[in-house]
Short mmCIF file of C-alpha atoms in Angstrom, two decimals:
data_model
loop_
_atom_site.label_atom_id
_atom_site.label_comp_id
_atom_site.label_asym_id
_atom_site.label_seq_id
_atom_site.Cartn_x
_atom_site.Cartn_y
_atom_site.Cartn_z
CA UNK A 14 93.36 113.28 101.43
CA UNK A 15 95.89 112.29 98.80
CA UNK A 16 94.55 113.59 95.51
CA UNK A 17 91.24 114.64 97.07
CA UNK A 18 88.26 112.58 98.22
CA UNK A 19 86.68 112.37 94.78
CA UNK A 20 89.87 111.12 93.14
CA UNK A 21 90.62 108.69 95.98
CA UNK A 22 87.18 107.09 95.55
CA UNK A 23 87.36 106.95 91.73
CA UNK A 24 87.81 103.37 90.39
CA UNK A 25 89.21 104.78 87.13
CA UNK A 26 91.94 106.49 89.15
CA UNK A 27 92.89 103.23 90.85
CA UNK A 28 93.09 101.40 87.53
CA UNK A 29 95.38 104.16 86.23
CA UNK A 30 97.59 104.02 89.32
CA UNK A 31 97.81 100.22 89.20
CA UNK A 32 98.80 100.28 85.53
CA UNK A 33 101.41 102.98 86.16
CA UNK A 34 102.93 101.04 89.04
CA UNK A 35 103.20 97.90 86.92
CA UNK A 36 104.88 99.61 84.01
CA UNK A 37 108.63 98.87 83.83
CA UNK A 38 109.21 102.17 82.06
CA UNK A 39 107.76 104.27 84.87
CA UNK A 40 111.02 105.98 85.85
CA UNK A 41 109.48 109.34 86.70
CA UNK A 42 106.33 110.48 88.43
CA UNK A 43 103.46 109.57 86.10
CA UNK A 44 100.71 110.74 88.44
CA UNK A 45 100.99 114.40 89.37
CA UNK A 46 98.23 115.96 91.40
CA UNK A 47 99.36 119.55 90.87
CA UNK A 48 99.81 121.27 87.55
CA UNK A 49 103.17 122.63 88.70
CA UNK A 50 104.43 120.72 91.76
CA UNK A 51 107.12 122.53 93.74
CA UNK A 52 109.08 119.36 94.58
CA UNK A 53 110.75 117.24 91.92
CA UNK A 54 110.88 113.46 92.30
CA UNK A 55 114.24 113.47 94.12
CA UNK A 56 112.95 116.01 96.63
CA UNK A 57 109.74 114.06 97.15
CA UNK A 58 111.73 110.90 97.85
CA UNK A 59 113.86 112.68 100.45
CA UNK A 60 110.80 114.03 102.26
CA UNK A 61 108.93 110.74 102.03
CA UNK A 62 111.78 108.71 103.52
CA UNK A 63 112.10 110.99 106.53
CA UNK A 64 108.33 111.01 106.97
CA UNK A 65 108.31 107.20 106.92
CA UNK A 66 110.93 107.09 109.67
CA UNK A 67 109.04 109.70 111.68
CA UNK A 68 105.90 107.55 111.49
CA UNK A 69 107.77 104.51 112.86
CA UNK A 70 109.18 106.60 115.71
CA UNK A 71 105.70 107.89 116.53
CA UNK A 72 104.30 104.36 116.49
CA UNK A 73 106.96 103.24 118.98
CA UNK A 74 106.51 106.31 121.21
CA UNK A 75 109.88 107.90 120.46
CA UNK A 76 110.62 111.53 119.78
CA UNK A 77 111.91 112.47 116.35
CA UNK A 78 114.06 115.50 115.65
CA UNK A 79 114.90 116.12 112.00
CA UNK A 80 118.15 117.93 111.26
CA UNK A 81 117.30 121.46 110.19
CA UNK A 82 118.28 122.76 106.78
CA UNK A 83 121.78 124.21 106.95
CA UNK A 84 122.60 122.35 110.19
CA UNK A 85 123.73 119.02 108.74
CA UNK A 86 127.11 119.12 110.45
CA UNK A 87 127.17 115.50 111.69
CA UNK A 88 126.14 113.65 108.51
CA UNK A 89 122.83 112.60 110.05
CA UNK A 90 119.28 113.38 109.01
CA UNK A 91 117.53 112.88 112.32
CA UNK A 92 117.72 111.98 115.99
CA UNK A 93 115.37 109.44 117.54
CA UNK A 94 114.85 109.98 121.24
CA UNK A 95 114.48 107.40 124.02
CA UNK A 96 114.28 107.85 127.77
CA UNK A 97 118.06 107.48 128.06
CA UNK A 98 118.99 109.78 125.18
CA UNK A 99 119.13 109.96 121.40
CA UNK A 100 120.50 107.87 118.54
CA UNK A 101 121.41 109.27 115.12
CA UNK A 102 120.10 108.19 111.74
CA UNK A 103 121.02 108.89 108.14
CA UNK A 104 118.19 108.15 105.69
CA UNK A 105 118.48 107.27 102.02
CA UNK A 106 115.28 106.93 99.98
CA UNK A 107 115.62 105.04 96.72
CA UNK A 108 113.66 103.71 93.77
CA UNK A 109 116.76 101.84 92.55
CA UNK A 110 116.20 98.97 94.97
CA UNK A 111 112.88 97.11 95.09
CA UNK A 112 111.09 95.23 97.84
CA UNK A 113 111.10 92.27 95.45
CA UNK A 114 114.87 92.51 94.93
CA UNK A 115 116.94 89.35 95.32
CA UNK A 116 120.22 90.85 96.50
CA UNK A 117 121.05 90.07 100.11
CA UNK A 118 122.34 93.58 100.79
CA UNK A 119 121.93 97.11 99.52
CA UNK A 120 125.34 98.74 99.29
CA UNK A 121 126.33 102.39 99.49
CA UNK A 122 129.74 104.02 99.25
CA UNK A 123 130.47 106.29 102.21
CA UNK A 124 132.20 109.62 101.82
CA UNK A 125 135.28 110.44 103.85
CA UNK A 126 133.29 113.31 105.34
CA UNK A 127 130.57 110.96 106.62
CA UNK A 128 133.11 108.64 108.20
CA UNK A 129 135.00 111.49 109.85
CA UNK A 130 131.82 112.91 111.36
CA UNK A 131 130.35 109.59 112.44
CA UNK A 132 133.64 108.67 114.08
CA UNK A 133 133.26 111.62 116.46
CA UNK A 134 129.84 110.56 117.72
CA UNK A 135 129.63 108.68 121.00
CA UNK A 136 126.14 107.27 120.50
CA UNK A 137 124.89 104.72 117.94
CA UNK A 138 124.49 105.82 114.33
CA UNK A 139 122.18 103.95 111.96
CA UNK A 140 121.94 103.94 108.18
CA UNK A 141 118.39 103.48 106.90
CA UNK A 142 117.35 102.77 103.31
CA UNK A 143 113.71 103.46 102.45
CA UNK A 144 112.61 101.68 99.26
CA UNK A 145 109.77 103.28 97.26
CA UNK A 146 108.18 102.76 93.83
CA UNK A 147 109.51 104.91 91.00
CA UNK A 148 106.14 106.66 90.59
CA UNK A 149 105.35 108.99 93.49
CA UNK A 150 101.70 108.91 92.46
CA UNK A 151 101.29 105.43 93.94
CA UNK A 152 103.18 105.87 97.20
CA UNK A 153 99.97 106.25 99.20
CA UNK A 154 96.96 104.07 98.45
CA UNK A 155 93.70 105.41 99.86
CA UNK A 156 91.72 102.21 99.66
CA UNK A 157 88.28 101.97 101.22
CA UNK A 158 89.76 99.67 103.90
CA UNK A 159 92.32 102.29 104.87
CA UNK A 160 95.39 104.17 103.71
CA UNK A 161 98.66 102.31 103.28
CA UNK A 162 102.10 102.97 101.85
CA UNK A 163 102.32 101.05 98.59
CA UNK A 164 105.42 98.85 98.10
CA UNK A 165 107.38 100.86 100.66
CA UNK A 166 109.79 99.34 103.16
CA UNK A 167 112.85 100.34 105.13
CA UNK A 168 116.03 98.43 105.96
CA UNK A 169 118.79 99.33 108.37
CA UNK A 170 122.27 98.71 109.69
CA UNK A 171 124.27 100.14 112.56
CA UNK A 172 127.34 102.04 111.44
CA UNK A 173 130.66 100.59 112.53
CA UNK A 174 133.05 103.25 111.29
CA UNK A 175 136.13 101.00 111.35
CA UNK A 176 134.41 98.19 109.41
CA UNK A 177 132.82 100.57 106.89
CA UNK A 178 136.17 102.30 106.35
CA UNK A 179 137.96 98.98 105.75
CA UNK A 180 135.32 97.72 103.29
CA UNK A 181 134.71 101.16 101.76
CA UNK A 182 131.01 100.38 101.67
CA UNK A 183 127.91 100.39 103.82
CA UNK A 184 126.08 97.07 103.61
CA UNK A 185 122.40 97.19 104.54
CA UNK A 186 121.01 93.64 104.87
CA UNK A 187 117.57 92.95 103.45
CA UNK A 188 117.06 90.68 106.44
CA UNK A 189 117.04 93.76 108.68
CA UNK A 190 113.63 95.19 107.87
CA UNK A 191 112.94 98.33 109.90
CA UNK A 192 109.74 98.57 111.93
CA UNK A 193 108.64 100.01 115.25
CA UNK A 194 109.66 96.65 116.75
CA UNK A 195 113.27 97.44 115.78
CA UNK A 196 113.50 100.46 118.04
CA UNK A 197 113.87 98.54 121.34
CA UNK A 198 117.07 97.10 119.82
CA UNK A 199 118.31 100.61 119.12
CA UNK A 200 117.42 101.62 122.68
CA UNK A 201 119.43 98.65 124.00
CA UNK A 202 122.39 99.69 121.83
CA UNK A 203 122.21 103.15 123.36
CA UNK A 204 122.02 101.82 126.93
CA UNK A 205 125.00 99.56 126.28
CA UNK A 206 127.09 102.64 125.53
CA UNK A 207 126.43 103.81 129.08
CA UNK A 208 126.84 100.42 130.70
CA UNK A 209 123.15 99.66 130.94
CA UNK A 210 121.68 103.10 131.64
CA UNK A 211 122.31 106.78 132.13
#
């Protein structure tokens, strides 16, 4: 359990977490469960984003293969597996964007290295942005009704290397919310590469 059973059932804890989440100045983790956590906030975000994507793949019945440390040679963080093969995904986890944001897109500047590597791939590549609160202490809410990911969402786009190169930016539309229901679209994209199947 996140924070232990006693803490998860403590109303005082929930009032503290709610107040921390609402504070506009909460730019760092304000709820730490360990005296000396091994992961800093940036490292926690990276792990949390990949874990979120893994959960969606599991819900849809796909395999999920995270790129091992030291083997990031294709500028992707994971492969999601379907019956016909795998697609590639790069994941960015951010507290800079909010679920309540009003911008139509979330934009990222690609590196020349990413574009060069993605251009060599013959299967679809997706760019996923996982949005999380700035305080890692509120990411998981262990409410009596069940555990849920607090103010967390993911958005996606398919990488078109030529278009991204021309614009010098990756545009991730807020309208493209990622869920398990998205993955059949990715599977169709993969099948289209092989003319309908492999």
